[in-house]
mmCIF file of C-alpha atoms in Angstrom:
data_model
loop_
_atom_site.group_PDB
_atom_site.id
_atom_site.type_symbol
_atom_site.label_atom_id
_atom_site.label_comp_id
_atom_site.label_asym_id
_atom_site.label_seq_id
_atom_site.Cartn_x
_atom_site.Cartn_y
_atom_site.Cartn_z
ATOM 1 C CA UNK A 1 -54.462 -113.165 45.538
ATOM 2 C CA UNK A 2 -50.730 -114.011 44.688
ATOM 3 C CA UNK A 3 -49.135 -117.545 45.875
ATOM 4 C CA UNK A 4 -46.190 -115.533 47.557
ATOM 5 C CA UNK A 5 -44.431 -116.974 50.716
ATOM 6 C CA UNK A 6 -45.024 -115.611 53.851
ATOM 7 C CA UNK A 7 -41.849 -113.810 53.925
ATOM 8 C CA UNK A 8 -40.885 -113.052 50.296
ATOM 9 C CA UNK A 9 -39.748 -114.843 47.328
ATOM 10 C CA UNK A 10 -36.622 -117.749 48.194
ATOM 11 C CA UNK A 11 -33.350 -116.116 48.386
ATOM 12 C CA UNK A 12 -34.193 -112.635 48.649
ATOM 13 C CA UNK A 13 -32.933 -110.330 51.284
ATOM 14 C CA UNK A 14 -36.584 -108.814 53.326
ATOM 15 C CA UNK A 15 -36.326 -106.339 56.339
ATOM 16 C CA UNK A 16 -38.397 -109.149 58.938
ATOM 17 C CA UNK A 17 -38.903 -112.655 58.374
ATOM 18 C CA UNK A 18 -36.943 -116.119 59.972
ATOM 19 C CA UNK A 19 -33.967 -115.819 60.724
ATOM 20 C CA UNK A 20 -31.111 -116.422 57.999
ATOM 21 C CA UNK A 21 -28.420 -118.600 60.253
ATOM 22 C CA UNK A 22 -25.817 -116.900 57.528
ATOM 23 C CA UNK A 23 -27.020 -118.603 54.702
ATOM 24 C CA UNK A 24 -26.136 -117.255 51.187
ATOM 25 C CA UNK A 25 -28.578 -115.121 49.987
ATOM 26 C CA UNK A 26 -30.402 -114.325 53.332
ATOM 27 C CA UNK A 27 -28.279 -111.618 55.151
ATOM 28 C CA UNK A 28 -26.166 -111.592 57.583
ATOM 29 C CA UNK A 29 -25.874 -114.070 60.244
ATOM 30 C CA UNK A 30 -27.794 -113.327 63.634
ATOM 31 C CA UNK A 31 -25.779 -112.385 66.948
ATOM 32 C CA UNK A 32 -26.330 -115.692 69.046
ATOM 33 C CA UNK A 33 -27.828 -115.178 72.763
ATOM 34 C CA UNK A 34 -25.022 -114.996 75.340
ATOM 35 C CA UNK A 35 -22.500 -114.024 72.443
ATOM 36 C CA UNK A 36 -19.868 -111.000 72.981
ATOM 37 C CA UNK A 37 -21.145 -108.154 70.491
ATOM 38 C CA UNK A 38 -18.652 -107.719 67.622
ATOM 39 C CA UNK A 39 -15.838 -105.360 68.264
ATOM 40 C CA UNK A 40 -16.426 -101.909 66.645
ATOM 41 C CA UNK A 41 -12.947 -100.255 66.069
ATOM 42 C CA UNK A 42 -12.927 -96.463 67.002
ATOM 43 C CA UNK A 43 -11.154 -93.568 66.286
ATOM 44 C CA UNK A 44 -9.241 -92.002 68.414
ATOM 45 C CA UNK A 45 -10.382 -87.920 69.133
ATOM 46 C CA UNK A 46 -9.255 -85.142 68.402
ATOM 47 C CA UNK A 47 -9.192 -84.033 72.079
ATOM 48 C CA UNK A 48 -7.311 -87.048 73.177
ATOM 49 C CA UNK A 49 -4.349 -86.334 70.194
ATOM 50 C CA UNK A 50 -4.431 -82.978 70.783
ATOM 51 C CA UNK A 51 -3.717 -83.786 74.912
ATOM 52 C CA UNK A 52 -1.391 -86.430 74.175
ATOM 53 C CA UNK A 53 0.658 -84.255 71.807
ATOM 54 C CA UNK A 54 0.591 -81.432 74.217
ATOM 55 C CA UNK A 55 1.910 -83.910 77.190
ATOM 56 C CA UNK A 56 4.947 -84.902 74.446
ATOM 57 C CA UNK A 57 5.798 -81.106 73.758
ATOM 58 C CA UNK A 58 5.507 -80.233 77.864
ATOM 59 C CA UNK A 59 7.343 -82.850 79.160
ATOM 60 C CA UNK A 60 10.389 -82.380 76.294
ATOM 61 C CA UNK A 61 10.507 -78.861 76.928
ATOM 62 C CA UNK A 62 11.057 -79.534 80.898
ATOM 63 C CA UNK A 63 13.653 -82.516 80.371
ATOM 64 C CA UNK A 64 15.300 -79.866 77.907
ATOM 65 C CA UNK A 65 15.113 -77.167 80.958
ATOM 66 C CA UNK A 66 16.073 -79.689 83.998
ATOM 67 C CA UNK A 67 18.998 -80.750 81.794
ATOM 68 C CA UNK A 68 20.118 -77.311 80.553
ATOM 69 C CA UNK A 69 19.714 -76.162 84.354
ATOM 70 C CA UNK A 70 21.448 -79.633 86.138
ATOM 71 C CA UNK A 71 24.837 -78.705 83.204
ATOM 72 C CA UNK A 72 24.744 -75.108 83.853
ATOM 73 C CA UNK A 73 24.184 -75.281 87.921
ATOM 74 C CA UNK A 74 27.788 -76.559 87.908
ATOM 75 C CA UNK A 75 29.808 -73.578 86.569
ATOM 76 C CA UNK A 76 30.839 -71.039 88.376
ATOM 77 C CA UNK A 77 29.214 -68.042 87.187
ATOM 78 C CA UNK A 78 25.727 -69.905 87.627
ATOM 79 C CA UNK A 79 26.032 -70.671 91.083
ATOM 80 C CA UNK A 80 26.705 -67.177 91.761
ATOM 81 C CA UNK A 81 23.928 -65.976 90.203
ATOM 82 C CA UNK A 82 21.520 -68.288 91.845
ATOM 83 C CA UNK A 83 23.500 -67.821 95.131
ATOM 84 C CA UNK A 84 22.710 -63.968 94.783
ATOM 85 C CA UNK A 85 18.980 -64.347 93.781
ATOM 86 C CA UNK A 86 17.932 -67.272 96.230
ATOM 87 C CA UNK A 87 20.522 -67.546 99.153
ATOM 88 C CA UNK A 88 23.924 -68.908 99.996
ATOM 89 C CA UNK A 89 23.372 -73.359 99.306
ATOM 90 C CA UNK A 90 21.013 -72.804 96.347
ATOM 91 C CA UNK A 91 23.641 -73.247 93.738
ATOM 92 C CA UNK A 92 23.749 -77.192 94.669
ATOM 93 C CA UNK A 93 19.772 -76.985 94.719
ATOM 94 C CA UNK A 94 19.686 -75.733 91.258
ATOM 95 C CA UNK A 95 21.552 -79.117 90.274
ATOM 96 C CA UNK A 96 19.129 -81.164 92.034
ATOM 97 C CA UNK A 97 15.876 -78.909 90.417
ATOM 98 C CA UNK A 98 17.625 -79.911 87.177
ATOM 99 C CA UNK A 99 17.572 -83.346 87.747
ATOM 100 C CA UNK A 100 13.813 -83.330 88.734
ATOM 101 C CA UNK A 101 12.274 -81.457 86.043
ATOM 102 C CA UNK A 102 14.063 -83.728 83.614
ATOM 103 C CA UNK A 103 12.649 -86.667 85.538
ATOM 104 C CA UNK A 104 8.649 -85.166 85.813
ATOM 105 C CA UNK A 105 9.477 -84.008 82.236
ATOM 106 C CA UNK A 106 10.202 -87.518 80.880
ATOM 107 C CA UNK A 107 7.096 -88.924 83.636
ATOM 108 C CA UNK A 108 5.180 -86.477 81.940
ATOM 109 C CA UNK A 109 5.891 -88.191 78.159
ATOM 110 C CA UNK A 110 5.712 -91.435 79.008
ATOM 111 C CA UNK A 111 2.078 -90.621 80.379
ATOM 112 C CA UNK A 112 1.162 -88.988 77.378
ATOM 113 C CA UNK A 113 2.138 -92.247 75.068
ATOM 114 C CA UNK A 114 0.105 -94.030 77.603
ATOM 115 C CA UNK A 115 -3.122 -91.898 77.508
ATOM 116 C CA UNK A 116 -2.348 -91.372 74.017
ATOM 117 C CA UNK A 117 -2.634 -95.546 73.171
ATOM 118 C CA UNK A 118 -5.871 -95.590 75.012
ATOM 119 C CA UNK A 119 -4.836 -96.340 78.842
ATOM 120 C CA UNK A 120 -6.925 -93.415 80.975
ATOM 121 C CA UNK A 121 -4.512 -93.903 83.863
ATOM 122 C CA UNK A 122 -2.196 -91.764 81.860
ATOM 123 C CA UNK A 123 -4.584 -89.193 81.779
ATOM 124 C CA UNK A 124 -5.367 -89.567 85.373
ATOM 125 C CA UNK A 125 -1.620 -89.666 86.332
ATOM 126 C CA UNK A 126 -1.165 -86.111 84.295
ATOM 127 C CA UNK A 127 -3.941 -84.824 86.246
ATOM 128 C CA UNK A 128 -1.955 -85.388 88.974
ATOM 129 C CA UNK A 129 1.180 -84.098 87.929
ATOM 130 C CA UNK A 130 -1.018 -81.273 87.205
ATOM 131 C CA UNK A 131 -2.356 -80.652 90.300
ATOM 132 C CA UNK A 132 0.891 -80.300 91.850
ATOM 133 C CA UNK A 133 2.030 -78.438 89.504
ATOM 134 C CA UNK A 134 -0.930 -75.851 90.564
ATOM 135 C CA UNK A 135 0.041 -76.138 94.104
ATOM 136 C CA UNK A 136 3.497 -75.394 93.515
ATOM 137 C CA UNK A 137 2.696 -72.454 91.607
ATOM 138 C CA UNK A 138 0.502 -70.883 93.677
ATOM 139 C CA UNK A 139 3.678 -71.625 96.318
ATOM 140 C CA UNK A 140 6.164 -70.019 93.933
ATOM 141 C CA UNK A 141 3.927 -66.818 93.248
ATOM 142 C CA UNK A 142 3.253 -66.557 97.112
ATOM 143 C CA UNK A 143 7.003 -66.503 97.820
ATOM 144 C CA UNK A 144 7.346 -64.456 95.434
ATOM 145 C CA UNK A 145 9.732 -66.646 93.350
ATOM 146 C CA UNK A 146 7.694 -66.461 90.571
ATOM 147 C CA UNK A 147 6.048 -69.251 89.076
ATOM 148 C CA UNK A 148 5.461 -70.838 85.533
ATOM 149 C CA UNK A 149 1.586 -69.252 84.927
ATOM 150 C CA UNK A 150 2.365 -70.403 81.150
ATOM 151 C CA UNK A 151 3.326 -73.785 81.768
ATOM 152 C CA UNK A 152 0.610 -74.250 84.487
ATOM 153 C CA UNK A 153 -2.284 -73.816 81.683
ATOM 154 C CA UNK A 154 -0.439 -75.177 79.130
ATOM 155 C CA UNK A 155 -0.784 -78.742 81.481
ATOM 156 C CA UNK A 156 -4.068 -77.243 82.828
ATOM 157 C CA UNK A 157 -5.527 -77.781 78.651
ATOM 158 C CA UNK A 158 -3.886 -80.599 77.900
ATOM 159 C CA UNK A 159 -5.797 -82.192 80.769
ATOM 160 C CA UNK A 160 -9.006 -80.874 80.755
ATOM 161 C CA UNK A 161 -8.771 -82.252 76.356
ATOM 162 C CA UNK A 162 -7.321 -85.565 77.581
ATOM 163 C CA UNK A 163 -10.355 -85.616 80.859
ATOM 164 C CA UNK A 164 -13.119 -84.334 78.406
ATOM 165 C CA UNK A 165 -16.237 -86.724 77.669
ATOM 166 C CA UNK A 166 -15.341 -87.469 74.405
ATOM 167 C CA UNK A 167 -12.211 -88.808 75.996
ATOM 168 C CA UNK A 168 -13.427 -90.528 78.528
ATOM 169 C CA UNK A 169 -15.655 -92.157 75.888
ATOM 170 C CA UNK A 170 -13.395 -93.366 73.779
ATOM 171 C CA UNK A 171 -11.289 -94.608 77.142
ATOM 172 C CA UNK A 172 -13.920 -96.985 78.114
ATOM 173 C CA UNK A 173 -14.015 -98.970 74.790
ATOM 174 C CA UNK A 174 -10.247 -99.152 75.312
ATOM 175 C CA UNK A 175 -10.692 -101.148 78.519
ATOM 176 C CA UNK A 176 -12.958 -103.880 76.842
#
């Protein structure tokens, strides 16, 4: 028979025994009843950059659009065109349909940064920009006015990466 303590020889590290209360030589000290477990920082995924950065190229490339459209609605040769594709009082529209895709364009970014530092309302708010972006679509190509199909799932992706469980994973240990 050996003369060993219970739980080891003093000042060893063992797998069970008392607890060490953070003493030198005895591990690591014990998470106290009640306490808030330690913060665990965690990436950020793939799915969620890869969203975000979508969002960012999206929304510039309608702000770029609206603002190219709102300068160009005002010459002369533009409003003719438009007047001859959509009907006499669409070349003041066209200024107007400018405006507003530069406005949902930079919505769109500012959403992105915001889903993109961890906030899931910025997801959820593109979700919603892309759901009326489907509706007005499906409007356009009924009309037959066309309708952005490439734009539509380019927003369709970037929400499904940025609504994805991964994402919403990762969301919810951004809220604590």
């Amino acid at each position: 028979m050996s003369t060993q303590p219970p739980y080891g020889r003093p000042n060893e590290q063992q797998p069970y025994g008392p607890p060490s209360y953070g003493q030198p030589g005895f591990g690591p000290a014990p998470v106290m009843p009640g306490a808030p477990w330690p913060s665990v920082p965690t990436r950020r995924p793939g799915t969620v950059t890869a969203g975000a950065v979508m969002a960012f190229i999206g929304g510039a490339f309608m702000v770029v659009v609206g603002l190219v459209l709102a300068v160009l609605s005002g010459s002369a040769e533009m409003t003719e065109a438009i007047t001859e594709t959509y009907g006499p009082g669409m070349g003041s529209a066209a200024t107007i349909l400018g405006v507003a895709l530069a406005v949902v364009g930079a919505l769109i970014i500012v959403f992105g940064a915001m889903a993109f530092t961890g906030r899931q309302w910025g997801a959820v708010a593109l979700a919603v920009i892309t759901g009326l972006s489907l509706v007005g679509t499906i409007t356009d190509i009924a009309s037959g006015t066309g309708g952005s199909v490439v734009g539509l799932g380019w927003s369709i992706v970037a929400t499904a990466l940025l609504l994805s469980s991964g994402s919403r994973a990762w969301y919810r240990t951004q809220q604590r």
